[in-house]
Short mmCIF file of N, CA, C and O in Angstrom, two decimals:
data_model
loop_
_atom_site.label_atom_id
_atom_site.label_comp_id
_atom_site.label_asym_id
_atom_site.label_seq_id
_atom_site.Cartn_x
_atom_site.Cartn_y
_atom_site.Cartn_z
N MET A 1 -9.76 -34.12 -3.16
CA MET A 1 -10.55 -33.21 -3.98
C MET A 1 -10.87 -31.94 -3.20
O MET A 1 -10.88 -30.86 -3.76
N ASP A 2 -11.12 -32.10 -1.90
CA ASP A 2 -11.45 -30.95 -1.07
C ASP A 2 -10.28 -29.99 -0.98
O ASP A 2 -10.45 -28.77 -0.96
N ARG A 3 -9.06 -30.51 -0.93
CA ARG A 3 -7.87 -29.66 -0.85
C ARG A 3 -7.69 -28.82 -2.11
O ARG A 3 -7.31 -27.66 -2.05
N ILE A 4 -7.95 -29.42 -3.25
CA ILE A 4 -7.81 -28.70 -4.52
C ILE A 4 -8.80 -27.55 -4.57
O ILE A 4 -8.45 -26.42 -4.94
N ILE A 5 -10.04 -27.80 -4.21
CA ILE A 5 -11.06 -26.75 -4.20
C ILE A 5 -10.67 -25.65 -3.21
O ILE A 5 -10.79 -24.47 -3.51
N ASN A 6 -10.19 -26.05 -2.05
CA ASN A 6 -9.77 -25.08 -1.05
C ASN A 6 -8.62 -24.22 -1.55
O ASN A 6 -8.59 -23.01 -1.35
N MET A 7 -7.65 -24.82 -2.24
CA MET A 7 -6.52 -24.08 -2.79
C MET A 7 -6.98 -23.07 -3.83
O MET A 7 -6.52 -21.92 -3.84
N ILE A 8 -7.89 -23.48 -4.70
CA ILE A 8 -8.39 -22.58 -5.75
C ILE A 8 -9.15 -21.42 -5.13
O ILE A 8 -8.96 -20.26 -5.52
N ILE A 9 -9.99 -21.71 -4.15
CA ILE A 9 -10.74 -20.65 -3.48
C ILE A 9 -9.80 -19.67 -2.79
O ILE A 9 -9.98 -18.45 -2.87
N ASN A 10 -8.76 -20.17 -2.13
CA ASN A 10 -7.80 -19.30 -1.46
C ASN A 10 -7.07 -18.41 -2.46
O ASN A 10 -6.81 -17.24 -2.19
N GLN A 11 -6.72 -18.94 -3.63
CA GLN A 11 -6.04 -18.13 -4.64
C GLN A 11 -6.94 -17.01 -5.14
O GLN A 11 -6.49 -15.87 -5.30
N VAL A 12 -8.20 -17.33 -5.37
CA VAL A 12 -9.15 -16.32 -5.86
C VAL A 12 -9.34 -15.24 -4.79
O VAL A 12 -9.30 -14.04 -5.10
N ILE A 13 -9.52 -15.64 -3.55
CA ILE A 13 -9.71 -14.67 -2.47
C ILE A 13 -8.46 -13.80 -2.33
O ILE A 13 -8.56 -12.58 -2.16
N ARG A 14 -7.28 -14.39 -2.41
CA ARG A 14 -6.03 -13.65 -2.30
C ARG A 14 -5.93 -12.59 -3.39
O ARG A 14 -5.51 -11.46 -3.15
N ARG A 15 -6.31 -12.94 -4.62
CA ARG A 15 -6.26 -11.97 -5.71
C ARG A 15 -7.22 -10.82 -5.48
O ARG A 15 -6.88 -9.66 -5.71
N PHE A 16 -8.44 -11.12 -5.02
CA PHE A 16 -9.41 -10.06 -4.76
C PHE A 16 -8.93 -9.15 -3.63
O PHE A 16 -9.10 -7.94 -3.70
N VAL A 17 -8.32 -9.73 -2.61
CA VAL A 17 -7.80 -8.91 -1.51
C VAL A 17 -6.67 -8.02 -2.02
O VAL A 17 -6.62 -6.83 -1.67
N ASN A 18 -5.78 -8.54 -2.84
CA ASN A 18 -4.69 -7.72 -3.39
C ASN A 18 -5.24 -6.57 -4.23
O ASN A 18 -4.76 -5.44 -4.12
N ILE A 19 -6.24 -6.85 -5.05
CA ILE A 19 -6.84 -5.79 -5.87
C ILE A 19 -7.49 -4.75 -4.96
O ILE A 19 -7.34 -3.54 -5.17
N GLY A 20 -8.19 -5.21 -3.94
CA GLY A 20 -8.84 -4.28 -3.01
C GLY A 20 -7.84 -3.43 -2.26
O GLY A 20 -8.06 -2.23 -2.07
N VAL A 21 -6.74 -4.01 -1.84
CA VAL A 21 -5.71 -3.25 -1.12
C VAL A 21 -5.12 -2.19 -2.03
O VAL A 21 -4.97 -1.03 -1.64
N ASN A 22 -4.80 -2.55 -3.25
CA ASN A 22 -4.23 -1.57 -4.18
C ASN A 22 -5.20 -0.43 -4.47
O ASN A 22 -4.82 0.74 -4.46
N LYS A 23 -6.47 -0.75 -4.71
CA LYS A 23 -7.45 0.30 -4.98
C LYS A 23 -7.70 1.15 -3.75
O LYS A 23 -7.88 2.36 -3.85
N GLY A 24 -7.71 0.53 -2.59
CA GLY A 24 -7.92 1.28 -1.36
C GLY A 24 -6.79 2.26 -1.10
O GLY A 24 -7.02 3.39 -0.68
N ILE A 25 -5.56 1.82 -1.33
CA ILE A 25 -4.41 2.71 -1.14
C ILE A 25 -4.50 3.89 -2.10
O ILE A 25 -4.29 5.04 -1.71
N ASN A 26 -4.83 3.62 -3.33
CA ASN A 26 -4.94 4.71 -4.30
C ASN A 26 -6.08 5.66 -3.93
O ASN A 26 -5.94 6.88 -4.03
N HIS A 27 -7.19 5.11 -3.48
CA HIS A 27 -8.35 5.94 -3.13
C HIS A 27 -8.06 6.79 -1.90
O HIS A 27 -8.34 7.99 -1.88
N LEU A 28 -7.52 6.20 -0.87
CA LEU A 28 -7.23 6.94 0.36
C LEU A 28 -6.12 7.96 0.15
O LEU A 28 -6.13 9.01 0.78
N GLY A 29 -5.19 7.65 -0.71
CA GLY A 29 -4.12 8.59 -0.97
C GLY A 29 -4.61 9.85 -1.65
O GLY A 29 -4.11 10.94 -1.40
N ALA A 30 -5.62 9.74 -2.49
CA ALA A 30 -6.14 10.89 -3.22
C ALA A 30 -7.29 11.56 -2.47
O ALA A 30 -7.65 12.69 -2.78
N LYS A 31 -7.85 10.90 -1.49
CA LYS A 31 -9.06 11.40 -0.83
C LYS A 31 -8.81 12.65 0.01
O LYS A 31 -9.54 13.63 -0.08
N GLY A 32 -7.80 12.62 0.86
CA GLY A 32 -7.60 13.71 1.79
C GLY A 32 -6.71 14.83 1.27
O GLY A 32 -6.49 15.80 1.95
N LYS A 33 -6.24 14.73 0.07
CA LYS A 33 -5.31 15.72 -0.47
C LYS A 33 -5.93 16.43 -1.67
O LYS A 33 -6.82 15.92 -2.32
N ALA A 34 -5.41 17.60 -1.96
CA ALA A 34 -5.89 18.35 -3.11
C ALA A 34 -5.42 17.67 -4.41
O ALA A 34 -6.15 17.62 -5.38
N ALA A 35 -4.20 17.16 -4.38
CA ALA A 35 -3.64 16.52 -5.57
C ALA A 35 -3.50 15.01 -5.30
O ALA A 35 -3.29 14.59 -4.17
N PRO A 36 -3.65 14.20 -6.33
CA PRO A 36 -3.46 12.75 -6.12
C PRO A 36 -2.00 12.43 -5.81
O PRO A 36 -1.12 13.28 -5.95
N LEU A 37 -1.78 11.21 -5.38
CA LEU A 37 -0.43 10.79 -5.05
C LEU A 37 0.47 10.88 -6.28
O LEU A 37 0.05 10.59 -7.39
N THR A 38 1.70 11.27 -6.03
CA THR A 38 2.66 11.26 -7.13
C THR A 38 3.04 9.80 -7.40
O THR A 38 2.83 8.93 -6.54
N PRO A 39 3.57 9.52 -8.56
CA PRO A 39 3.92 8.13 -8.86
C PRO A 39 4.88 7.51 -7.84
O PRO A 39 4.76 6.34 -7.51
N THR A 40 5.81 8.30 -7.32
CA THR A 40 6.75 7.73 -6.35
C THR A 40 6.04 7.40 -5.04
O THR A 40 6.35 6.40 -4.40
N GLN A 41 5.06 8.23 -4.63
CA GLN A 41 4.33 7.97 -3.40
C GLN A 41 3.45 6.73 -3.55
O GLN A 41 3.36 5.91 -2.64
N SER A 42 2.76 6.62 -4.70
CA SER A 42 1.90 5.46 -4.88
C SER A 42 2.73 4.19 -5.02
O SER A 42 2.33 3.12 -4.56
N ASN A 43 3.91 4.30 -5.64
CA ASN A 43 4.80 3.13 -5.72
C ASN A 43 5.27 2.72 -4.34
O ASN A 43 5.34 1.53 -4.03
N ALA A 44 5.58 3.69 -3.51
CA ALA A 44 6.02 3.38 -2.15
C ALA A 44 4.88 2.72 -1.36
O ALA A 44 5.11 1.77 -0.60
N ALA A 45 3.67 3.20 -1.55
CA ALA A 45 2.52 2.61 -0.86
C ALA A 45 2.29 1.17 -1.33
O ALA A 45 1.99 0.28 -0.53
N ARG A 46 2.43 0.95 -2.63
CA ARG A 46 2.27 -0.40 -3.16
C ARG A 46 3.34 -1.33 -2.62
O ARG A 46 3.06 -2.49 -2.28
N GLU A 47 4.57 -0.84 -2.56
CA GLU A 47 5.67 -1.65 -2.03
C GLU A 47 5.43 -1.99 -0.57
O GLU A 47 5.69 -3.11 -0.13
N THR A 48 4.91 -1.04 0.20
CA THR A 48 4.61 -1.29 1.61
C THR A 48 3.52 -2.35 1.73
O THR A 48 3.62 -3.26 2.56
N ALA A 49 2.49 -2.25 0.90
CA ALA A 49 1.42 -3.24 0.92
C ALA A 49 1.95 -4.61 0.51
O ALA A 49 1.57 -5.64 1.09
N LYS A 50 2.86 -4.63 -0.46
CA LYS A 50 3.44 -5.89 -0.92
C LYS A 50 4.25 -6.54 0.20
O LYS A 50 4.14 -7.75 0.43
N ARG A 51 5.03 -5.72 0.92
CA ARG A 51 5.81 -6.26 2.04
C ARG A 51 4.89 -6.78 3.14
O ARG A 51 5.19 -7.81 3.77
N ALA A 52 3.78 -6.10 3.37
CA ALA A 52 2.83 -6.56 4.39
C ALA A 52 2.22 -7.90 4.00
O ALA A 52 2.06 -8.80 4.84
N ARG A 53 1.87 -8.05 2.71
CA ARG A 53 1.33 -9.33 2.25
C ARG A 53 2.36 -10.44 2.38
O ARG A 53 2.04 -11.57 2.77
N GLN A 54 3.63 -10.13 2.04
CA GLN A 54 4.68 -11.14 2.17
C GLN A 54 4.88 -11.54 3.63
O GLN A 54 5.06 -12.72 3.93
N ALA A 55 4.83 -10.57 4.53
CA ALA A 55 4.98 -10.86 5.95
C ALA A 55 3.83 -11.74 6.44
O ALA A 55 4.03 -12.68 7.20
N ALA A 56 2.62 -11.45 5.97
CA ALA A 56 1.47 -12.26 6.35
C ALA A 56 1.62 -13.69 5.84
O ALA A 56 1.30 -14.65 6.52
N LYS A 57 2.12 -13.82 4.62
CA LYS A 57 2.32 -15.14 4.02
C LYS A 57 3.35 -15.94 4.81
O LYS A 57 3.16 -17.12 5.10
N ILE A 58 4.45 -15.27 5.17
CA ILE A 58 5.49 -15.96 5.95
C ILE A 58 4.95 -16.37 7.32
O ILE A 58 5.21 -17.47 7.81
N THR A 59 4.16 -15.50 7.93
CA THR A 59 3.58 -15.82 9.24
C THR A 59 2.65 -17.03 9.14
O THR A 59 2.66 -17.90 10.02
N ARG A 60 1.87 -17.08 8.06
CA ARG A 60 0.99 -18.26 7.87
C ARG A 60 1.82 -19.53 7.72
O ARG A 60 1.46 -20.59 8.24
N ARG A 61 2.93 -19.45 6.97
CA ARG A 61 3.77 -20.63 6.77
C ARG A 61 4.39 -21.09 8.09
O ARG A 61 4.51 -22.29 8.35
N LEU A 62 4.79 -20.15 8.92
CA LEU A 62 5.40 -20.51 10.20
C LEU A 62 4.37 -21.14 11.13
O LEU A 62 4.73 -21.94 12.00
N GLY A 63 3.12 -20.79 10.97
CA GLY A 63 2.07 -21.30 11.85
C GLY A 63 1.71 -22.75 11.57
O GLY A 63 1.06 -23.40 12.37
N ARG A 64 2.14 -23.26 10.43
CA ARG A 64 1.77 -24.64 10.07
C ARG A 64 2.58 -25.65 10.82
O ARG A 64 3.62 -25.54 11.28
#
C-alpha cells in the first residue's frame, strides 16, 4: 500500500515540476527581452527541458 501511495505522490510532483519548468522557461525568456520568445525559440526551450527531464529519468533508472 505504501508503494502505491508513493508512486501516486511521485507522479503528482513530477507533473507540478514539469508545469513549473515550462512556465519558468516562458517567463525567463520574455523577462530580459523587449519582445517575447518566438514560437520556434520557445519550442526549442521546451524540447531542451524535455530532454533534460528524460536524461534525469534515465539517470534515476540506472541508479536502481
